[in-house]
PDB file of C-alpha atoms in Angstrom:
ATOM      1  CA  UNK A 355      58.386 -64.278   8.317  1.00  0.00           C
ATOM      2  CA  UNK A 356      60.618 -61.096   7.588  1.00  0.00           C
ATOM      3  CA  UNK A 357      64.103 -61.981   8.478  1.00  0.00           C
ATOM      4  CA  UNK A 358      64.794 -58.438   8.943  1.00  0.00           C
ATOM      5  CA  UNK A 359      62.990 -58.328  12.174  1.00  0.00           C
ATOM      6  CA  UNK A 360      64.407 -61.463  13.707  1.00  0.00           C
ATOM      7  CA  UNK A 361      66.964 -59.862  16.127  1.00  0.00           C
ATOM      8  CA  UNK A 362      64.121 -57.519  17.558  1.00  0.00           C
ATOM      9  CA  UNK A 363      61.942 -60.523  18.144  1.00  0.00           C
ATOM     10  CA  UNK A 364      64.571 -62.453  19.749  1.00  0.00           C
ATOM     11  CA  UNK A 365      65.334 -59.418  22.073  1.00  0.00           C
ATOM     12  CA  UNK A 366      61.634 -59.231  23.007  1.00  0.00           C
ATOM     13  CA  UNK A 367      61.401 -62.745  23.784  1.00  0.00           C
ATOM     14  CA  UNK A 368      64.636 -62.715  25.839  1.00  0.00           C
ATOM     15  CA  UNK A 369      63.477 -59.583  27.833  1.00  0.00           C
ATOM     16  CA  UNK A 370      60.068 -61.405  28.617  1.00  0.00           C
ATOM     17  CA  UNK A 371      62.073 -64.498  29.711  1.00  0.00           C
ATOM     18  CA  UNK A 372      64.020 -62.394  31.927  1.00  0.00           C
ATOM     19  CA  UNK A 373      61.105 -60.468  33.605  1.00  0.00           C
ATOM     20  CA  UNK A 374      59.645 -64.078  34.198  1.00  0.00           C
ATOM     21  CA  UNK A 375      62.539 -65.287  35.926  1.00  0.00           C
ATOM     22  CA  UNK A 376      62.884 -62.027  37.893  1.00  0.00           C
ATOM     23  CA  UNK A 377      59.222 -62.322  39.056  1.00  0.00           C
ATOM     24  CA  UNK A 378      59.567 -66.024  40.037  1.00  0.00           C
ATOM     25  CA  UNK A 379      62.831 -65.286  42.059  1.00  0.00           C
ATOM     26  CA  UNK A 380      61.019 -62.302  43.995  1.00  0.00           C
ATOM     27  CA  UNK A 381      58.050 -64.688  44.554  1.00  0.00           C
ATOM     28  CA  UNK A 382      60.237 -67.462  46.050  1.00  0.00           C
ATOM     29  CA  UNK A 383      62.162 -64.580  48.094  1.00  0.00           C
ATOM     30  CA  UNK A 384      58.634 -63.779  49.633  1.00  0.00           C
ATOM     31  CA  UNK A 385      57.722 -67.352  50.596  1.00  0.00           C
ATOM     32  CA  UNK A 386      61.007 -67.723  52.002  1.00  0.00           C
ATOM     33  CA  UNK A 387      60.983 -64.529  54.155  1.00  0.00           C
ATOM     34  CA  UNK A 388      57.106 -65.617  55.372  1.00  0.00           C
ATOM     35  CA  UNK A 389      58.350 -69.060  56.161  1.00  0.00           C
ATOM     36  CA  UNK A 390      61.228 -67.632  58.101  1.00  0.00           C
ATOM     37  CA  UNK A 391      58.966 -65.116  59.976  1.00  0.00           C
ATOM     38  CA  UNK A 392      56.644 -67.902  61.054  1.00  0.00           C
ATOM     39  CA  UNK A 393      59.209 -70.198  61.961  1.00  0.00           C
ATOM     40  CA  UNK A 394      61.130 -67.889  64.277  1.00  0.00           C
ATOM     41  CA  UNK A 395      57.723 -66.902  65.897  1.00  0.00           C
ATOM     42  CA  UNK A 396      56.876 -70.406  66.538  1.00  0.00           C
ATOM     43  CA  UNK A 397      60.259 -71.459  67.562  1.00  0.00           C
ATOM     44  CA  UNK A 398      60.260 -68.680  70.313  1.00  0.00           C
ATOM     45  CA  UNK A 399      56.899 -69.591  71.369  1.00  0.00           C
ATOM     46  CA  UNK A 400      55.600 -66.076  70.471  1.00  0.00           C
ATOM     47  CA  UNK A 401      52.907 -67.884  68.395  1.00  0.00           C
ATOM     48  CA  UNK A 402      50.892 -70.971  68.730  1.00  0.00           C
ATOM     49  CA  UNK A 403      49.876 -72.960  65.784  1.00  0.00           C
ATOM     50  CA  UNK A 404      46.647 -71.555  65.675  1.00  0.00           C
ATOM     51  CA  UNK A 405      47.954 -68.064  64.811  1.00  0.00           C
ATOM     52  CA  UNK A 406      48.856 -69.439  61.312  1.00  0.00           C
ATOM     53  CA  UNK A 407      44.975 -70.159  60.679  1.00  0.00           C
ATOM     54  CA  UNK A 408      44.357 -66.651  62.074  1.00  0.00           C
ATOM     55  CA  UNK A 409      47.096 -65.023  59.752  1.00  0.00           C
ATOM     56  CA  UNK A 410      45.331 -66.939  56.831  1.00  0.00           C
ATOM     57  CA  UNK A 411      41.953 -65.728  57.842  1.00  0.00           C
ATOM     58  CA  UNK A 412      43.229 -62.268  58.294  1.00  0.00           C
ATOM     59  CA  UNK A 413      44.666 -62.069  54.828  1.00  0.00           C
ATOM     60  CA  UNK A 414      41.613 -63.525  52.918  1.00  0.00           C
ATOM     61  CA  UNK A 415      39.254 -61.156  54.906  1.00  0.00           C
ATOM     62  CA  UNK A 416      41.286 -57.865  54.911  1.00  0.00           C
ATOM     63  CA  UNK A 417      43.254 -58.433  51.609  1.00  0.00           C
ATOM     64  CA  UNK A 418      40.825 -60.319  49.331  1.00  0.00           C
ATOM     65  CA  UNK A 419      43.010 -59.391  46.258  1.00  0.00           C
ATOM     66  CA  UNK A 420      45.954 -61.454  47.850  1.00  0.00           C
ATOM     67  CA  UNK A 421      45.512 -65.040  46.683  1.00  0.00           C
ATOM     68  CA  UNK A 422      47.524 -68.174  47.694  1.00  0.00           C
ATOM     69  CA  UNK A 423      48.066 -67.821  51.221  1.00  0.00           C
ATOM     70  CA  UNK A 424      45.992 -70.203  53.031  1.00  0.00           C
ATOM     71  CA  UNK A 425      46.931 -71.836  56.395  1.00  0.00           C
ATOM     72  CA  UNK A 426      48.222 -74.899  54.418  1.00  0.00           C
ATOM     73  CA  UNK A 427      50.245 -72.815  51.877  1.00  0.00           C
ATOM     74  CA  UNK A 428      51.992 -70.805  54.905  1.00  0.00           C
ATOM     75  CA  UNK A 429      52.744 -74.094  56.590  1.00  0.00           C
ATOM     76  CA  UNK A 430      54.547 -75.188  53.165  1.00  0.00           C
ATOM     77  CA  UNK A 431      56.496 -71.842  53.183  1.00  0.00           C
ATOM     78  CA  UNK A 432      57.482 -72.623  56.604  1.00  0.00           C
ATOM     79  CA  UNK A 433      58.657 -76.009  55.622  1.00  0.00           C
ATOM     80  CA  UNK A 434      60.334 -74.611  52.446  1.00  0.00           C
ATOM     81  CA  UNK A 435      62.543 -72.162  54.689  1.00  0.00           C
ATOM     82  CA  UNK A 436      63.527 -74.904  57.287  1.00  0.00           C
ATOM     83  CA  UNK A 437      64.334 -77.454  54.774  1.00  0.00           C
ATOM     84  CA  UNK A 438      67.022 -75.087  53.002  1.00  0.00           C
ATOM     85  CA  UNK A 439      67.817 -72.552  55.908  1.00  0.00           C
ATOM     86  CA  UNK A 440      71.087 -74.697  56.965  1.00  0.00           C
ATOM     87  CA  UNK A 441      72.061 -75.436  53.267  1.00  0.00           C
ATOM     88  CA  UNK A 442      73.159 -71.877  51.681  1.00  0.00           C
ATOM     89  CA  UNK A 443      74.639 -73.940  48.692  1.00  0.00           C
ATOM     90  CA  UNK A 444      71.108 -74.588  47.402  1.00  0.00           C
ATOM     91  CA  UNK A 445      69.614 -71.132  48.126  1.00  0.00           C
ATOM     92  CA  UNK A 446      70.486 -69.882  44.457  1.00  0.00           C
ATOM     93  CA  UNK A 447      69.035 -72.964  42.955  1.00  0.00           C
ATOM     94  CA  UNK A 448      65.622 -72.852  44.601  1.00  0.00           C
ATOM     95  CA  UNK A 449      65.377 -69.126  43.268  1.00  0.00           C
ATOM     96  CA  UNK A 450      65.575 -70.356  39.654  1.00  0.00           C
ATOM     97  CA  UNK A 451      62.635 -72.764  39.915  1.00  0.00           C
ATOM     98  CA  UNK A 452      58.862 -72.347  40.216  1.00  0.00           C
ATOM     99  CA  UNK A 453      57.292 -72.602  43.425  1.00  0.00           C
ATOM    100  CA  UNK A 454      55.312 -76.003  42.026  1.00  0.00           C
ATOM    101  CA  UNK A 455      58.741 -77.576  41.331  1.00  0.00           C
ATOM    102  CA  UNK A 456      60.219 -76.567  44.735  1.00  0.00           C
ATOM    103  CA  UNK A 457      57.283 -78.122  46.603  1.00  0.00           C
ATOM    104  CA  UNK A 458      57.730 -81.338  44.919  1.00  0.00           C
ATOM    105  CA  UNK A 459      61.366 -81.416  45.700  1.00  0.00           C
ATOM    106  CA  UNK A 460      61.347 -80.242  49.200  1.00  0.00           C
ATOM    107  CA  UNK A 461      58.363 -82.452  50.410  1.00  0.00           C
ATOM    108  CA  UNK A 462      59.242 -85.600  48.866  1.00  0.00           C
ATOM    109  CA  UNK A 463      63.102 -85.761  48.816  1.00  0.00           C
ATOM    110  CA  UNK A 464      64.670 -86.716  52.153  1.00  0.00           C
ATOM    111  CA  UNK A 465      68.372 -85.819  51.729  1.00  0.00           C
ATOM    112  CA  UNK A 466      70.416 -82.819  50.836  1.00  0.00           C
ATOM    113  CA  UNK A 467      72.170 -84.812  47.994  1.00  0.00           C
ATOM    114  CA  UNK A 468      68.817 -85.853  46.744  1.00  0.00           C
ATOM    115  CA  UNK A 469      67.363 -82.254  46.537  1.00  0.00           C
ATOM    116  CA  UNK A 470      70.564 -81.012  45.217  1.00  0.00           C
ATOM    117  CA  UNK A 471      70.148 -83.544  42.323  1.00  0.00           C
ATOM    118  CA  UNK A 472      66.532 -82.682  41.258  1.00  0.00           C
ATOM    119  CA  UNK A 473      67.250 -79.031  41.494  1.00  0.00           C
ATOM    120  CA  UNK A 474      70.080 -79.103  39.283  1.00  0.00           C
ATOM    121  CA  UNK A 475      68.214 -81.736  36.813  1.00  0.00           C
ATOM    122  CA  UNK A 476      65.131 -79.450  36.577  1.00  0.00           C
ATOM    123  CA  UNK A 477      67.233 -76.493  35.874  1.00  0.00           C
ATOM    124  CA  UNK A 478      69.309 -78.464  33.058  1.00  0.00           C
ATOM    125  CA  UNK A 479      66.537 -80.107  31.512  1.00  0.00           C
ATOM    126  CA  UNK A 480      63.668 -77.610  32.066  1.00  0.00           C
ATOM    127  CA  UNK A 481      61.369 -80.368  33.438  1.00  0.00           C
ATOM    128  CA  UNK A 482      57.610 -80.028  33.789  1.00  0.00           C
ATOM    129  CA  UNK A 483      55.977 -80.617  37.199  1.00  0.00           C
ATOM    130  CA  UNK A 484      54.566 -83.793  35.680  1.00  0.00           C
ATOM    131  CA  UNK A 485      57.947 -84.991  34.330  1.00  0.00           C
ATOM    132  CA  UNK A 486      59.727 -84.221  37.740  1.00  0.00           C
ATOM    133  CA  UNK A 487      57.081 -85.820  39.486  1.00  0.00           C
ATOM    134  CA  UNK A 488      57.310 -88.893  37.374  1.00  0.00           C
ATOM    135  CA  UNK A 489      61.217 -89.090  37.732  1.00  0.00           C
ATOM    136  CA  UNK A 490      61.064 -88.788  41.444  1.00  0.00           C
ATOM    137  CA  UNK A 491      58.480 -91.579  41.681  1.00  0.00           C
ATOM    138  CA  UNK A 492      60.799 -93.545  39.301  1.00  0.00           C
ATOM    139  CA  UNK A 493      63.640 -93.088  41.841  1.00  0.00           C
ATOM    140  CA  UNK A 494      65.823 -91.377  39.208  1.00  0.00           C
ATOM    141  CA  UNK A 495      68.196 -90.391  42.074  1.00  0.00           C
ATOM    142  CA  UNK A 496      68.726 -93.720  43.604  1.00  0.00           C
ATOM    143  CA  UNK A 497      69.330 -95.418  40.382  1.00  0.00           C
ATOM    144  CA  UNK A 498      71.740 -92.850  39.227  1.00  0.00           C
ATOM    145  CA  UNK A 499      73.565 -93.323  42.404  1.00  0.00           C
ATOM    146  CA  UNK A 500      73.600 -97.008  41.972  1.00  0.00           C
ATOM    147  CA  UNK A 501      74.977 -96.742  38.520  1.00  0.00           C
ATOM    148  CA  UNK A 502      77.674 -94.438  39.676  1.00  0.00           C
ATOM    149  CA  UNK A 503      78.979 -96.889  42.196  1.00  0.00           C
ATOM    150  CA  UNK A 504      79.785 -99.474  39.363  1.00  0.00           C
ATOM    151  CA  UNK A 505      82.395 -97.107  37.968  1.00  0.00           C
ATOM    152  CA  UNK A 506      85.978 -97.366  39.512  1.00  0.00           C
ATOM    153  CA  UNK A 507      86.882 -94.745  42.261  1.00  0.00           C
ATOM    154  CA  UNK A 508      89.573 -93.386  39.932  1.00  0.00           C
ATOM    155  CA  UNK A 509      87.126 -92.794  36.913  1.00  0.00           C
ATOM    156  CA  UNK A 510      84.702 -91.135  39.365  1.00  0.00           C
ATOM    157  CA  UNK A 511      87.289 -88.924  40.569  1.00  0.00           C
ATOM    158  CA  UNK A 512      88.619 -88.040  37.152  1.00  0.00           C
ATOM    159  CA  UNK A 513      85.455 -86.446  36.116  1.00  0.00           C
ATOM    160  CA  UNK A 514      82.458 -86.229  38.486  1.00  0.00           C
ATOM    161  CA  UNK A 515      80.102 -85.299  35.617  1.00  0.00           C
ATOM    162  CA  UNK A 516      81.181 -88.243  33.556  1.00  0.00           C
ATOM    163  CA  UNK A 517      79.273 -90.824  36.152  1.00  0.00           C
ATOM    164  CA  UNK A 518      75.925 -89.419  35.213  1.00  0.00           C
ATOM    165  CA  UNK A 519      76.594 -90.077  31.498  1.00  0.00           C
ATOM    166  CA  UNK A 520      76.779 -93.810  32.036  1.00  0.00           C
ATOM    167  CA  UNK A 521      73.436 -95.453  32.932  1.00  0.00           C
ATOM    168  CA  UNK A 522      72.605 -98.891  32.401  1.00  0.00           C
ATOM    169  CA  UNK A 523      69.232 -98.840  34.069  1.00  0.00           C
ATOM    170  CA  UNK A 524      65.862 -97.956  32.462  1.00  0.00           C
ATOM    171  CA  UNK A 525      62.280 -97.272  33.890  1.00  0.00           C
ATOM    172  CA  UNK A 526      59.348 -98.654  32.155  1.00  0.00           C
ATOM    173  CA  UNK A 527      56.696 -98.400  34.727  1.00  0.00           C
ATOM    174  CA  UNK A 528      54.431 -97.249  32.207  1.00  0.00           C
ATOM    175  CA  UNK A 529      54.005-100.672  30.804  1.00  0.00           C
ATOM    176  CA  UNK A 530      52.685-102.296  33.886  1.00  0.00           C
ATOM    177  CA  UNK A 531      54.795-105.177  34.047  1.00  0.00           C
ATOM    178  CA  UNK A 532      54.995-107.742  36.691  1.00  0.00           C
ATOM    179  CA  UNK A 533      58.305-108.501  38.333  1.00  0.00           C
ATOM    180  CA  UNK A 534      60.347-110.234  37.097  1.00  0.00           C
ATOM    181  CA  UNK A 535      59.507-109.966  33.474  1.00  0.00           C
ATOM    182  CA  UNK A 536      60.865-111.814  30.307  1.00  0.00           C
ATOM    183  CA  UNK A 537      62.400-109.996  27.382  1.00  0.00           C
ATOM    184  CA  UNK A 538      59.561-110.967  25.364  1.00  0.00           C
ATOM    185  CA  UNK A 539      57.135-109.503  27.787  1.00  0.00           C
ATOM    186  CA  UNK A 540      58.815-106.182  27.515  1.00  0.00           C
ATOM    187  CA  UNK A 541      59.067-106.169  23.887  1.00  0.00           C
ATOM    188  CA  UNK A 542      55.394-107.008  23.873  1.00  0.00           C
ATOM    189  CA  UNK A 543      54.697-104.000  26.215  1.00  0.00           C
ATOM    190  CA  UNK A 544      56.544-101.585  24.117  1.00  0.00           C
ATOM    191  CA  UNK A 545      54.879-102.671  21.043  1.00  0.00           C
ATOM    192  CA  UNK A 546      51.454-102.403  22.531  1.00  0.00           C
ATOM    193  CA  UNK A 547      52.293 -98.800  23.942  1.00  0.00           C
ATOM    194  CA  UNK A 548      53.452 -97.725  20.141  1.00  0.00           C
ATOM    195  CA  UNK A 549      50.353 -99.182  18.892  1.00  0.00           C
ATOM    196  CA  UNK A 550      48.154 -97.173  21.310  1.00  0.00           C
ATOM    197  CA  UNK A 551      50.322 -94.115  20.444  1.00  0.00           C
ATOM    198  CA  UNK A 552      50.024 -94.318  16.683  1.00  0.00           C
ATOM    199  CA  UNK A 553      46.258 -95.300  16.552  1.00  0.00           C
ATOM    200  CA  UNK A 554      45.525 -92.080  19.037  1.00  0.00           C
ATOM    201  CA  UNK A 555      47.315 -89.951  16.259  1.00  0.00           C
ATOM    202  CA  UNK A 556      44.198 -90.507  14.047  1.00  0.00           C
ATOM    203  CA  UNK A 557      43.175 -91.689  10.621  1.00  0.00           C
ATOM    204  CA  UNK A 558      46.223 -90.349   8.965  1.00  0.00           C
ATOM    205  CA  UNK A 559      48.284 -93.004  10.638  1.00  0.00           C
ATOM    206  CA  UNK A 560      48.398 -96.768  10.372  1.00  0.00           C
ATOM    207  CA  UNK A 561      49.465 -99.742  12.569  1.00  0.00           C
ATOM    208  CA  UNK A 562      49.766-102.607  10.353  1.00  0.00           C
ATOM    209  CA  UNK A 563      50.965-105.436  12.701  1.00  0.00           C
ATOM    210  CA  UNK A 564      53.719-106.462  15.529  1.00  0.00           C
ATOM    211  CA  UNK A 565      55.965-107.950  13.127  1.00  0.00           C
ATOM    212  CA  UNK A 566      55.438-107.076   9.424  1.00  0.00           C
ATOM    213  CA  UNK A 567      58.173-107.627   6.658  1.00  0.00           C
ATOM    214  CA  UNK A 568      58.791-104.658   4.510  1.00  0.00           C
ATOM    215  CA  UNK A 569      60.876-104.491   1.247  1.00  0.00           C
ATOM    216  CA  UNK A 570      62.771-101.177   1.318  1.00  0.00           C
ATOM    217  CA  UNK A 571      65.844 -99.943  -0.638  1.00  0.00           C
ATOM    218  CA  UNK A 572      69.317 -99.750   0.406  1.00  0.00           C
ATOM    219  CA  UNK A 573      68.969 -95.745   0.496  1.00  0.00           C
ATOM    220  CA  UNK A 574      66.121 -95.748   2.724  1.00  0.00           C
ATOM    221  CA  UNK A 575      68.207 -98.428   5.133  1.00  0.00           C
ATOM    222  CA  UNK A 576      71.124 -96.061   5.086  1.00  0.00           C
ATOM    223  CA  UNK A 577      69.065 -93.010   6.109  1.00  0.00           C
ATOM    224  CA  UNK A 578      67.321 -95.115   8.721  1.00  0.00           C
ATOM    225  CA  UNK A 579      70.890 -96.143  10.163  1.00  0.00           C
ATOM    226  CA  UNK A 580      71.889 -92.569  10.588  1.00  0.00           C
ATOM    227  CA  UNK A 581      68.640 -91.405  12.176  1.00  0.00           C
ATOM    228  CA  UNK A 582      69.208 -94.208  14.730  1.00  0.00           C
ATOM    229  CA  UNK A 583      72.848 -93.296  15.131  1.00  0.00           C
ATOM    230  CA  UNK A 584      71.990 -89.665  15.684  1.00  0.00           C
ATOM    231  CA  UNK A 585      68.965 -90.486  18.148  1.00  0.00           C
ATOM    232  CA  UNK A 586      71.741 -92.627  20.234  1.00  0.00           C
ATOM    233  CA  UNK A 587      74.343 -89.901  20.292  1.00  0.00           C
ATOM    234  CA  UNK A 588      71.416 -87.333  21.471  1.00  0.00           C
ATOM    235  CA  UNK A 589      70.548 -89.763  24.213  1.00  0.00           C
ATOM    236  CA  UNK A 590      74.130 -89.614  25.552  1.00  0.00           C
TER     237      UNK A 590
END
């Protein structure tokens, strides 16, 4: 690639990303406003529940080019608005996430703190829908809060962000282990998953065995050590 044009390519990519964010924010604003309108109409008894179905049919019949406004989705917009209307602190956050991410969070999280936790987490870690769903199912919020309580109140007050860097719990639900399980069962489960992963990579990769002795040089060991150290630093 010609390095002379790197800056221009970067400007194009940045502008494209900014445009996508702007479109997403406008879409979330639209869903918020629709949810607010429907909520107020129902609260004042100006509309009955059946009117939402009539609205969805009206859009489908008279505006066929407008997609995504079924009665089910309109009810979700109402739920979205009612979930956050009393929490202006979260309003800027929801506009930075996609509608899919927002639906997962407001429909599955029960408290303000939990919703705020996942909103910030998705923004920081750029989670996909699948990863967000997995983290919620694995009770990441609850486990993080439990881990934070093990620190002294003085330390938690000293740096609130510091508490989330100390975690001593891990989720291995993908191993399908029974509870409780032994260390050997955990090891076997991890090795089994690694084996399946390596074999799925194709014929260019080989799984020799669970415990196989290798004769390596000191240079290899030193390099491997630095890789592990760097990986651990990245984890924290």
